[in-house]
PDB file of C-alpha atoms in Angstrom:
ATOM      1  CA  UNK L   1       6.650  -6.265  41.145  1.00  0.00           C
ATOM      2  CA  UNK L   2       2.463  -6.368  41.301  1.00  0.00           C
ATOM      3  CA  UNK L   3       2.462  -4.053  38.823  1.00  0.00           C
ATOM      4  CA  UNK L   4       4.233  -5.377  36.786  1.00  0.00           C
ATOM      5  CA  UNK L   5       3.225  -8.729  37.146  1.00  0.00           C
ATOM      6  CA  UNK L   6      -0.316  -7.863  35.929  1.00  0.00           C
ATOM      7  CA  UNK L   7       1.483  -6.111  32.579  1.00  0.00           C
ATOM      8  CA  UNK L   8       2.926  -9.118  31.898  1.00  0.00           C
ATOM      9  CA  UNK L   9      -0.485 -11.461  32.209  1.00  0.00           C
ATOM     10  CA  UNK L  10      -2.114  -9.292  30.588  1.00  0.00           C
ATOM     11  CA  UNK L  11      -0.073  -8.480  26.903  1.00  0.00           C
ATOM     12  CA  UNK L  12       0.436 -12.187  26.973  1.00  0.00           C
ATOM     13  CA  UNK L  13      -3.694 -12.765  27.422  1.00  0.00           C
ATOM     14  CA  UNK L  14      -4.235 -10.444  25.084  1.00  0.00           C
ATOM     15  CA  UNK L  15      -1.791 -11.994  22.587  1.00  0.00           C
ATOM     16  CA  UNK L  16      -2.846 -14.883  22.919  1.00  0.00           C
ATOM     17  CA  UNK L  17      -6.726 -13.723  22.428  1.00  0.00           C
ATOM     18  CA  UNK L  18      -5.219 -12.353  19.779  1.00  0.00           C
ATOM     19  CA  UNK L  19      -4.321 -15.214  18.108  1.00  0.00           C
ATOM     20  CA  UNK L  20      -7.661 -17.331  19.504  1.00  0.00           C
ATOM     21  CA  UNK L  21      -9.907 -15.110  17.987  1.00  0.00           C
ATOM     22  CA  UNK L  22      -7.776 -15.052  14.482  1.00  0.00           C
ATOM     23  CA  UNK L  23      -8.742 -18.566  13.814  1.00  0.00           C
ATOM     24  CA  UNK L  24     -12.517 -18.599  13.539  1.00  0.00           C
ATOM     25  CA  UNK L  25     -12.188 -15.014  11.418  1.00  0.00           C
ATOM     26  CA  UNK L  26      -9.888 -17.222   9.023  1.00  0.00           C
ATOM     27  CA  UNK L  27     -12.219 -20.338   9.093  1.00  0.00           C
ATOM     28  CA  UNK L  28     -15.244 -18.191   8.716  1.00  0.00           C
ATOM     29  CA  UNK L  29     -14.163 -16.680   4.696  1.00  0.00           C
ATOM     30  CA  UNK L  30     -13.199 -20.425   3.749  1.00  0.00           C
ATOM     31  CA  UNK L  31     -16.607 -22.017   5.386  1.00  0.00           C
ATOM     32  CA  UNK L  32     -17.854 -18.958   3.271  1.00  0.00           C
ATOM     33  CA  UNK L  33     -15.638 -20.113   0.201  1.00  0.00           C
ATOM     34  CA  UNK L  34     -16.767 -22.857   0.625  1.00  0.00           C
ATOM     35  CA  UNK L  35     -21.126 -22.622   0.408  1.00  0.00           C
ATOM     36  CA  UNK L  36     -19.561 -20.265  -2.622  1.00  0.00           C
ATOM     37  CA  UNK L  37     -17.992 -23.503  -4.337  1.00  0.00           C
ATOM     38  CA  UNK L  38     -21.052 -26.138  -3.532  1.00  0.00           C
ATOM     39  CA  UNK L  39     -23.555 -23.708  -4.961  1.00  0.00           C
ATOM     40  CA  UNK L  40     -21.752 -23.246  -8.426  1.00  0.00           C
ATOM     41  CA  UNK L  41     -21.190 -27.255  -7.985  1.00  0.00           C
ATOM     42  CA  UNK L  42     -23.350 -29.099  -5.402  1.00  0.00           C
ATOM     43  CA  UNK L  43     -20.695 -32.096  -5.948  1.00  0.00           C
ATOM     44  CA  UNK L  44     -17.847 -29.695  -4.666  1.00  0.00           C
ATOM     45  CA  UNK L  45     -16.043 -31.708  -1.524  1.00  0.00           C
ATOM     46  CA  UNK L  46     -13.270 -29.858  -0.601  1.00  0.00           C
ATOM     47  CA  UNK L  47     -10.053 -27.154  -0.909  1.00  0.00           C
ATOM     48  CA  UNK L  48      -7.085 -28.850  -1.981  1.00  0.00           C
ATOM     49  CA  UNK L  49      -3.685 -26.336  -0.394  1.00  0.00           C
ATOM     50  CA  UNK L  50      -1.842 -28.538  -4.252  1.00  0.00           C
ATOM     51  CA  UNK L  51      -4.307 -26.871  -6.541  1.00  0.00           C
ATOM     52  CA  UNK L  52      -3.523 -23.964  -4.483  1.00  0.00           C
ATOM     53  CA  UNK L  53      -0.221 -24.135  -5.062  1.00  0.00           C
ATOM     54  CA  UNK L  54      -0.584 -24.816  -8.854  1.00  0.00           C
ATOM     55  CA  UNK L  55      -2.397 -21.881  -8.522  1.00  0.00           C
ATOM     56  CA  UNK L  56       0.240 -19.817  -6.461  1.00  0.00           C
ATOM     57  CA  UNK L  57       3.197 -20.639  -9.144  1.00  0.00           C
ATOM     58  CA  UNK L  58       1.468 -20.714 -12.766  1.00  0.00           C
ATOM     59  CA  UNK L  59       2.574 -18.460 -15.112  1.00  0.00           C
ATOM     60  CA  UNK L  60      -0.668 -16.478 -17.382  1.00  0.00           C
ATOM     61  CA  UNK L  61      -0.602 -14.767 -19.907  1.00  0.00           C
ATOM     62  CA  UNK L  62      -2.702 -11.604 -18.983  1.00  0.00           C
ATOM     63  CA  UNK L  63       0.330  -9.308 -18.307  1.00  0.00           C
ATOM     64  CA  UNK L  64       3.693  -9.636 -19.448  1.00  0.00           C
ATOM     65  CA  UNK L  65       4.701  -7.773 -15.811  1.00  0.00           C
ATOM     66  CA  UNK L  66       3.076  -9.581 -14.145  1.00  0.00           C
ATOM     67  CA  UNK L  67       2.827 -13.352 -14.975  1.00  0.00           C
ATOM     68  CA  UNK L  68       2.048 -15.069 -11.746  1.00  0.00           C
ATOM     69  CA  UNK L  69       1.387 -14.191  -8.171  1.00  0.00           C
ATOM     70  CA  UNK L  70       5.237 -15.676  -7.687  1.00  0.00           C
ATOM     71  CA  UNK L  71       6.454 -12.438  -9.479  1.00  0.00           C
ATOM     72  CA  UNK L  72       5.141 -10.138  -6.194  1.00  0.00           C
ATOM     73  CA  UNK L  73       5.665 -12.931  -3.690  1.00  0.00           C
ATOM     74  CA  UNK L  74       8.432 -15.274  -5.005  1.00  0.00           C
ATOM     75  CA  UNK L  75       8.038 -18.967  -5.146  1.00  0.00           C
ATOM     76  CA  UNK L  76       8.471 -19.456  -0.964  1.00  0.00           C
ATOM     77  CA  UNK L  77       5.914 -17.825   0.291  1.00  0.00           C
ATOM     78  CA  UNK L  78       6.727 -17.924   3.488  1.00  0.00           C
ATOM     79  CA  UNK L  79       9.476 -15.112   1.935  1.00  0.00           C
ATOM     80  CA  UNK L  80       8.627 -11.242   2.165  1.00  0.00           C
ATOM     81  CA  UNK L  81       8.141 -10.093  -1.250  1.00  0.00           C
ATOM     82  CA  UNK L  82       8.243  -7.040  -3.096  1.00  0.00           C
ATOM     83  CA  UNK L  83       5.789  -4.899  -5.764  1.00  0.00           C
ATOM     84  CA  UNK L  84       6.951  -5.607  -9.206  1.00  0.00           C
ATOM     85  CA  UNK L  85       6.632  -2.597 -10.400  1.00  0.00           C
ATOM     86  CA  UNK L  86       7.115  -0.137  -7.187  1.00  0.00           C
ATOM     87  CA  UNK L  87       9.788  -2.241  -5.293  1.00  0.00           C
ATOM     88  CA  UNK L  88       7.542  -2.049  -2.488  1.00  0.00           C
ATOM     89  CA  UNK L  89       8.176  -4.939   0.109  1.00  0.00           C
ATOM     90  CA  UNK L  90       5.789  -6.907   1.195  1.00  0.00           C
ATOM     91  CA  UNK L  91       4.918  -9.132   3.664  1.00  0.00           C
ATOM     92  CA  UNK L  92       4.755 -13.235   3.706  1.00  0.00           C
ATOM     93  CA  UNK L  93       1.171 -14.543   2.430  1.00  0.00           C
ATOM     94  CA  UNK L  94       1.575 -18.315   4.340  1.00  0.00           C
ATOM     95  CA  UNK L  95      -0.446 -18.103   7.365  1.00  0.00           C
ATOM     96  CA  UNK L  96       2.893 -19.579   9.845  1.00  0.00           C
ATOM     97  CA  UNK L  97       4.978 -16.737   8.995  1.00  0.00           C
ATOM     98  CA  UNK L  98       1.770 -14.265   8.981  1.00  0.00           C
ATOM     99  CA  UNK L  99      -0.652 -15.249  11.533  1.00  0.00           C
ATOM    100  CA  UNK L 100      -3.045 -12.030  10.536  1.00  0.00           C
ATOM    101  CA  UNK L 101      -3.190 -13.131   6.680  1.00  0.00           C
ATOM    102  CA  UNK L 102      -6.903 -14.605   5.610  1.00  0.00           C
ATOM    103  CA  UNK L 103      -8.331 -12.881   8.416  1.00  0.00           C
ATOM    104  CA  UNK L 104     -10.094  -9.910   7.429  1.00  0.00           C
ATOM    105  CA  UNK L 105     -12.997 -10.826   4.674  1.00  0.00           C
ATOM    106  CA  UNK L 106     -13.357  -7.367   3.631  1.00  0.00           C
ATOM    107  CA  UNK L 107      -9.148  -6.334   3.357  1.00  0.00           C
ATOM    108  CA  UNK L 108      -8.784 -10.747   1.381  1.00  0.00           C
ATOM    109  CA  UNK L 109     -12.050 -10.281  -0.921  1.00  0.00           C
ATOM    110  CA  UNK L 110     -10.017  -6.638  -1.296  1.00  0.00           C
ATOM    111  CA  UNK L 111      -6.870  -8.488  -2.069  1.00  0.00           C
ATOM    112  CA  UNK L 112      -7.904 -10.969  -4.436  1.00  0.00           C
ATOM    113  CA  UNK L 113     -10.174  -8.542  -6.684  1.00  0.00           C
ATOM    114  CA  UNK L 114      -7.388  -6.540  -7.391  1.00  0.00           C
ATOM    115  CA  UNK L 115      -4.967  -9.431  -7.508  1.00  0.00           C
ATOM    116  CA  UNK L 116      -6.931 -11.442  -9.774  1.00  0.00           C
ATOM    117  CA  UNK L 117      -7.651  -8.839 -12.227  1.00  0.00           C
ATOM    118  CA  UNK L 118      -4.120  -6.988 -12.733  1.00  0.00           C
ATOM    119  CA  UNK L 119      -2.241 -11.121 -12.465  1.00  0.00           C
ATOM    120  CA  UNK L 120      -5.122 -13.633 -14.493  1.00  0.00           C
ATOM    121  CA  UNK L 121      -6.638 -10.662 -15.988  1.00  0.00           C
ATOM    122  CA  UNK L 122     -10.336 -12.020 -14.118  1.00  0.00           C
ATOM    123  CA  UNK L 123     -11.754 -12.300 -11.230  1.00  0.00           C
ATOM    124  CA  UNK L 124     -11.223 -16.009  -9.461  1.00  0.00           C
ATOM    125  CA  UNK L 125     -13.540 -18.786  -8.417  1.00  0.00           C
ATOM    126  CA  UNK L 126     -14.677 -19.904  -5.164  1.00  0.00           C
ATOM    127  CA  UNK L 127     -12.751 -22.831  -5.066  1.00  0.00           C
ATOM    128  CA  UNK L 128      -9.414 -20.745  -6.562  1.00  0.00           C
ATOM    129  CA  UNK L 129      -9.738 -18.724  -3.136  1.00  0.00           C
ATOM    130  CA  UNK L 130     -10.508 -21.506  -1.184  1.00  0.00           C
ATOM    131  CA  UNK L 131      -7.643 -23.170  -2.355  1.00  0.00           C
ATOM    132  CA  UNK L 132      -5.053 -20.416  -2.152  1.00  0.00           C
ATOM    133  CA  UNK L 133      -6.270 -19.632   0.941  1.00  0.00           C
ATOM    134  CA  UNK L 134      -5.768 -23.610   2.226  1.00  0.00           C
ATOM    135  CA  UNK L 135      -2.592 -24.009   0.224  1.00  0.00           C
ATOM    136  CA  UNK L 136      -1.507 -20.231   2.728  1.00  0.00           C
ATOM    137  CA  UNK L 137      -2.388 -22.169   5.236  1.00  0.00           C
ATOM    138  CA  UNK L 138      -0.360 -25.156   4.829  1.00  0.00           C
ATOM    139  CA  UNK L 139       3.190 -23.080   5.025  1.00  0.00           C
TER     140      UNK L 139
ATOM    141  CA  UNK O   1       3.512  34.212  31.068  1.00  0.00           C
ATOM    142  CA  UNK O   2       2.704  30.830  30.165  1.00  0.00           C
ATOM    143  CA  UNK O   3       0.828  31.627  26.591  1.00  0.00           C
ATOM    144  CA  UNK O   4       4.215  33.626  26.040  1.00  0.00           C
ATOM    145  CA  UNK O   5       6.118  30.696  26.240  1.00  0.00           C
ATOM    146  CA  UNK O   6       3.825  28.638  24.460  1.00  0.00           C
ATOM    147  CA  UNK O   7       3.970  30.575  21.573  1.00  0.00           C
ATOM    148  CA  UNK O   8       7.507  31.121  21.269  1.00  0.00           C
ATOM    149  CA  UNK O   9       7.883  27.582  21.736  1.00  0.00           C
ATOM    150  CA  UNK O  10       5.362  27.097  18.358  1.00  0.00           C
ATOM    151  CA  UNK O  11       7.165  29.689  16.419  1.00  0.00           C
ATOM    152  CA  UNK O  12      10.105  28.453  17.009  1.00  0.00           C
ATOM    153  CA  UNK O  13       9.154  24.479  16.034  1.00  0.00           C
ATOM    154  CA  UNK O  14       7.029  26.135  13.332  1.00  0.00           C
ATOM    155  CA  UNK O  15      10.697  27.545  12.198  1.00  0.00           C
ATOM    156  CA  UNK O  16      12.330  24.683  12.167  1.00  0.00           C
ATOM    157  CA  UNK O  17       9.727  22.219  10.018  1.00  0.00           C
ATOM    158  CA  UNK O  18       8.514  25.228   7.184  1.00  0.00           C
ATOM    159  CA  UNK O  19      12.101  26.944   7.103  1.00  0.00           C
ATOM    160  CA  UNK O  20      13.470  24.261   4.773  1.00  0.00           C
ATOM    161  CA  UNK O  21      11.484  24.016   0.662  1.00  0.00           C
ATOM    162  CA  UNK O  22      11.452  20.443   0.287  1.00  0.00           C
ATOM    163  CA  UNK O  23       9.962  19.955   3.371  1.00  0.00           C
ATOM    164  CA  UNK O  24       5.933  18.898   3.813  1.00  0.00           C
ATOM    165  CA  UNK O  25       3.134  17.581   6.347  1.00  0.00           C
ATOM    166  CA  UNK O  26       3.419  13.733   6.641  1.00  0.00           C
ATOM    167  CA  UNK O  27       0.491  11.536   5.685  1.00  0.00           C
ATOM    168  CA  UNK O  28      -1.578  12.040   8.923  1.00  0.00           C
ATOM    169  CA  UNK O  29      -4.502   9.745   7.802  1.00  0.00           C
ATOM    170  CA  UNK O  30      -4.648   5.855   8.635  1.00  0.00           C
ATOM    171  CA  UNK O  31      -7.309   4.599   6.211  1.00  0.00           C
ATOM    172  CA  UNK O  32      -4.265   6.765   4.042  1.00  0.00           C
ATOM    173  CA  UNK O  33      -1.108   5.065   4.968  1.00  0.00           C
ATOM    174  CA  UNK O  34      -2.724   2.116   5.150  1.00  0.00           C
ATOM    175  CA  UNK O  35      -4.493   1.582   1.489  1.00  0.00           C
ATOM    176  CA  UNK O  36      -2.204   3.771  -0.287  1.00  0.00           C
ATOM    177  CA  UNK O  37       1.438   2.181   1.673  1.00  0.00           C
ATOM    178  CA  UNK O  38       0.352  -0.850   0.591  1.00  0.00           C
ATOM    179  CA  UNK O  39       1.990  -0.682  -2.580  1.00  0.00           C
ATOM    180  CA  UNK O  40       4.140   2.233  -3.022  1.00  0.00           C
ATOM    181  CA  UNK O  41       5.258   5.373  -0.578  1.00  0.00           C
ATOM    182  CA  UNK O  42       2.072   6.775   0.550  1.00  0.00           C
ATOM    183  CA  UNK O  43       3.036  10.219  -1.189  1.00  0.00           C
ATOM    184  CA  UNK O  44       2.172  13.424   0.689  1.00  0.00           C
ATOM    185  CA  UNK O  45      -1.442  15.118  -0.424  1.00  0.00           C
ATOM    186  CA  UNK O  46       0.622  18.799  -1.193  1.00  0.00           C
ATOM    187  CA  UNK O  47       2.511  17.326  -4.463  1.00  0.00           C
ATOM    188  CA  UNK O  48      -1.094  17.673  -6.552  1.00  0.00           C
ATOM    189  CA  UNK O  49      -3.614  19.296  -6.614  1.00  0.00           C
ATOM    190  CA  UNK O  50      -7.118  18.749  -5.731  1.00  0.00           C
ATOM    191  CA  UNK O  51      -8.728  18.101  -8.901  1.00  0.00           C
ATOM    192  CA  UNK O  52      -5.676  15.290  -9.665  1.00  0.00           C
ATOM    193  CA  UNK O  53      -6.394  13.392  -6.315  1.00  0.00           C
ATOM    194  CA  UNK O  54     -10.244  13.606  -7.591  1.00  0.00           C
ATOM    195  CA  UNK O  55      -9.219  12.506 -10.798  1.00  0.00           C
ATOM    196  CA  UNK O  56      -6.957   9.653  -8.793  1.00  0.00           C
ATOM    197  CA  UNK O  57      -9.535   8.252  -6.607  1.00  0.00           C
ATOM    198  CA  UNK O  58     -12.186   8.220  -9.395  1.00  0.00           C
ATOM    199  CA  UNK O  59      -9.720   5.806 -11.572  1.00  0.00           C
ATOM    200  CA  UNK O  60      -8.859   3.371  -9.648  1.00  0.00           C
ATOM    201  CA  UNK O  61     -10.016   0.836 -11.788  1.00  0.00           C
ATOM    202  CA  UNK O  62      -6.822   1.485 -13.667  1.00  0.00           C
ATOM    203  CA  UNK O  63      -4.155   3.570 -11.680  1.00  0.00           C
ATOM    204  CA  UNK O  64      -1.163   3.505 -13.769  1.00  0.00           C
ATOM    205  CA  UNK O  65      -2.540   0.194 -15.233  1.00  0.00           C
ATOM    206  CA  UNK O  66      -2.902  -1.441 -12.463  1.00  0.00           C
ATOM    207  CA  UNK O  67      -6.594  -2.701 -10.423  1.00  0.00           C
ATOM    208  CA  UNK O  68      -6.356  -0.647  -7.353  1.00  0.00           C
ATOM    209  CA  UNK O  69      -9.635  -0.640  -6.410  1.00  0.00           C
ATOM    210  CA  UNK O  70     -11.153   0.055  -3.154  1.00  0.00           C
ATOM    211  CA  UNK O  71     -14.170  -0.174  -1.250  1.00  0.00           C
ATOM    212  CA  UNK O  72     -16.594   3.169  -1.893  1.00  0.00           C
ATOM    213  CA  UNK O  73     -16.129   4.617   2.276  1.00  0.00           C
ATOM    214  CA  UNK O  74     -12.994   3.988   2.221  1.00  0.00           C
ATOM    215  CA  UNK O  75     -12.058   5.793  -1.126  1.00  0.00           C
ATOM    216  CA  UNK O  76     -14.327   8.673  -0.036  1.00  0.00           C
ATOM    217  CA  UNK O  77     -12.843   9.392   3.228  1.00  0.00           C
ATOM    218  CA  UNK O  78      -9.189   8.875   1.317  1.00  0.00           C
ATOM    219  CA  UNK O  79     -10.162  11.394  -1.167  1.00  0.00           C
ATOM    220  CA  UNK O  80     -11.077  13.491   0.698  1.00  0.00           C
ATOM    221  CA  UNK O  81      -8.069  13.585   3.087  1.00  0.00           C
ATOM    222  CA  UNK O  82      -5.819  14.158   0.228  1.00  0.00           C
ATOM    223  CA  UNK O  83      -7.696  16.828  -1.701  1.00  0.00           C
ATOM    224  CA  UNK O  84      -8.005  18.582   1.704  1.00  0.00           C
ATOM    225  CA  UNK O  85      -4.477  19.067   2.216  1.00  0.00           C
ATOM    226  CA  UNK O  86      -4.104  19.111  -1.531  1.00  0.00           C
ATOM    227  CA  UNK O  87      -1.084  21.534  -2.380  1.00  0.00           C
ATOM    228  CA  UNK O  88      -3.688  24.038  -3.747  1.00  0.00           C
ATOM    229  CA  UNK O  89      -4.707  24.073  -0.356  1.00  0.00           C
ATOM    230  CA  UNK O  90      -2.758  24.074   1.769  1.00  0.00           C
ATOM    231  CA  UNK O  91       0.227  26.921   2.487  1.00  0.00           C
ATOM    232  CA  UNK O  92       3.707  25.817   2.507  1.00  0.00           C
ATOM    233  CA  UNK O  93       6.865  26.185   0.028  1.00  0.00           C
ATOM    234  CA  UNK O  94       6.947  22.885  -1.326  1.00  0.00           C
ATOM    235  CA  UNK O  95       3.536  22.883  -2.295  1.00  0.00           C
ATOM    236  CA  UNK O  96       4.188  26.164  -3.719  1.00  0.00           C
ATOM    237  CA  UNK O  97       6.990  24.878  -5.559  1.00  0.00           C
ATOM    238  CA  UNK O  98       4.987  22.026  -7.050  1.00  0.00           C
ATOM    239  CA  UNK O  99       1.343  24.003  -8.210  1.00  0.00           C
ATOM    240  CA  UNK O 100       3.983  26.559 -10.053  1.00  0.00           C
ATOM    241  CA  UNK O 101       4.205  23.847 -13.063  1.00  0.00           C
ATOM    242  CA  UNK O 102      -0.159  22.982 -12.710  1.00  0.00           C
ATOM    243  CA  UNK O 103      -1.932  24.564 -15.376  1.00  0.00           C
ATOM    244  CA  UNK O 104      -5.023  26.248 -13.455  1.00  0.00           C
ATOM    245  CA  UNK O 105      -7.359  23.508 -14.783  1.00  0.00           C
ATOM    246  CA  UNK O 106      -4.602  21.181 -15.269  1.00  0.00           C
ATOM    247  CA  UNK O 107      -5.147  17.726 -13.176  1.00  0.00           C
ATOM    248  CA  UNK O 108      -1.673  16.048 -13.523  1.00  0.00           C
ATOM    249  CA  UNK O 109      -1.523  12.039 -12.124  1.00  0.00           C
ATOM    250  CA  UNK O 110       2.219  12.076 -12.149  1.00  0.00           C
ATOM    251  CA  UNK O 111       4.433  13.575 -10.039  1.00  0.00           C
ATOM    252  CA  UNK O 112       7.352  12.702 -11.290  1.00  0.00           C
ATOM    253  CA  UNK O 113       6.432  14.441 -14.051  1.00  0.00           C
ATOM    254  CA  UNK O 114       6.438  17.322 -12.270  1.00  0.00           C
ATOM    255  CA  UNK O 115       9.403  20.176 -13.530  1.00  0.00           C
ATOM    256  CA  UNK O 116       9.355  20.389  -9.836  1.00  0.00           C
ATOM    257  CA  UNK O 117      10.576  16.448  -9.015  1.00  0.00           C
ATOM    258  CA  UNK O 118      12.462  16.233 -12.944  1.00  0.00           C
ATOM    259  CA  UNK O 119      14.722  19.523 -12.548  1.00  0.00           C
ATOM    260  CA  UNK O 120      16.119  17.915  -8.977  1.00  0.00           C
ATOM    261  CA  UNK O 121      15.847  14.343 -10.103  1.00  0.00           C
ATOM    262  CA  UNK O 122      18.162  13.986 -13.478  1.00  0.00           C
ATOM    263  CA  UNK O 123      20.272  10.919 -12.346  1.00  0.00           C
ATOM    264  CA  UNK O 124      21.322   8.664 -15.386  1.00  0.00           C
ATOM    265  CA  UNK O 125      18.914   4.955 -16.137  1.00  0.00           C
ATOM    266  CA  UNK O 126      21.357   3.078 -14.690  1.00  0.00           C
ATOM    267  CA  UNK O 127      20.595   4.942 -11.330  1.00  0.00           C
ATOM    268  CA  UNK O 128      16.926   4.192 -11.494  1.00  0.00           C
ATOM    269  CA  UNK O 129      17.313   0.586 -11.806  1.00  0.00           C
ATOM    270  CA  UNK O 130      19.854   0.063  -9.145  1.00  0.00           C
ATOM    271  CA  UNK O 131      17.872  -2.915  -8.003  1.00  0.00           C
ATOM    272  CA  UNK O 132      17.028  -0.763  -4.366  1.00  0.00           C
ATOM    273  CA  UNK O 133      15.159   1.878  -6.117  1.00  0.00           C
ATOM    274  CA  UNK O 134      13.122   0.202  -8.756  1.00  0.00           C
ATOM    275  CA  UNK O 135      11.111   2.547  -9.553  1.00  0.00           C
ATOM    276  CA  UNK O 136      10.880   6.935  -9.485  1.00  0.00           C
ATOM    277  CA  UNK O 137       7.646   6.584  -6.918  1.00  0.00           C
ATOM    278  CA  UNK O 138      10.329   5.172  -3.683  1.00  0.00           C
ATOM    279  CA  UNK O 139      10.982   8.182  -2.669  1.00  0.00           C
ATOM    280  CA  UNK O 140      12.818   6.614   0.920  1.00  0.00           C
ATOM    281  CA  UNK O 141      15.206   4.518  -0.955  1.00  0.00           C
ATOM    282  CA  UNK O 142      17.275   7.919  -0.955  1.00  0.00           C
ATOM    283  CA  UNK O 143      15.031  10.305   0.932  1.00  0.00           C
ATOM    284  CA  UNK O 144      14.712   8.343   3.777  1.00  0.00           C
ATOM    285  CA  UNK O 145      12.970  10.314   6.169  1.00  0.00           C
ATOM    286  CA  UNK O 146      10.352  10.730   2.898  1.00  0.00           C
ATOM    287  CA  UNK O 147       7.909   9.048   4.901  1.00  0.00           C
ATOM    288  CA  UNK O 148       7.830  11.946   7.275  1.00  0.00           C
ATOM    289  CA  UNK O 149       7.584  14.812   4.694  1.00  0.00           C
ATOM    290  CA  UNK O 150      11.550  15.254   4.603  1.00  0.00           C
ATOM    291  CA  UNK O 151      12.895  15.611   1.287  1.00  0.00           C
ATOM    292  CA  UNK O 152      15.826  18.365   2.239  1.00  0.00           C
ATOM    293  CA  UNK O 153      18.515  15.157   2.359  1.00  0.00           C
ATOM    294  CA  UNK O 154      19.484  16.360  -0.730  1.00  0.00           C
TER     295      UNK O 154
END
């Protein structure tokens, strides 16, 4: 019984610790994008979930097979997506449904650089990346 | 007594895993499972020769028309795993079956173009287009244990 209590307590602390630690990591990623955005434009003030949503839903002419983020992620980022070509399941992008999203800077940069090139045909700007993350944090 | 028993047990286990023609060792390298498996099933390295994997890992910026670039150290680690376990580096019936069709200096990129694959996958177009299939690369749609390297369920 005592052992069980200790296990439950430990698991609880680990879970709580994991979630609590995940947010500073995301904040740091956003802060980094904000710095970059201000370097490009000293007058830049803040990221916008609305602009992020518009970017997420916009359709682009670069690759007719993947005209939009929504091609794989669906119109609703809280839902599971599907790779447009392979059919592989893609976990939700919305932070509420997938708290691990945007907590690993290397992973985030890897995805942005690939997916922006694949969908938009170019790299995304710091403002676009910050807007996108902000939108996903609001969902 | 103990070593003999262990050997007998190992032989029995081995016998069950390599006796079937369409089984191969599962992917055990975590970065390979994660990075390749993000967009498609992480195919077992025995399906292609080492030359193919080297070429593939050097060309991730245009991976079948898509950018699949990886940080250099991750790409190197995955390439090392794939080449060390490639079809021309390991034994096993599945590796032999697929390598039979590969030219001595050939570096094919699509497993699905290997005659060993084609021969066993002659389906009507509608079958490939079923929503639960979607693509020829989607082995687990039909081979439920494909991720484990088990394809003998057809």
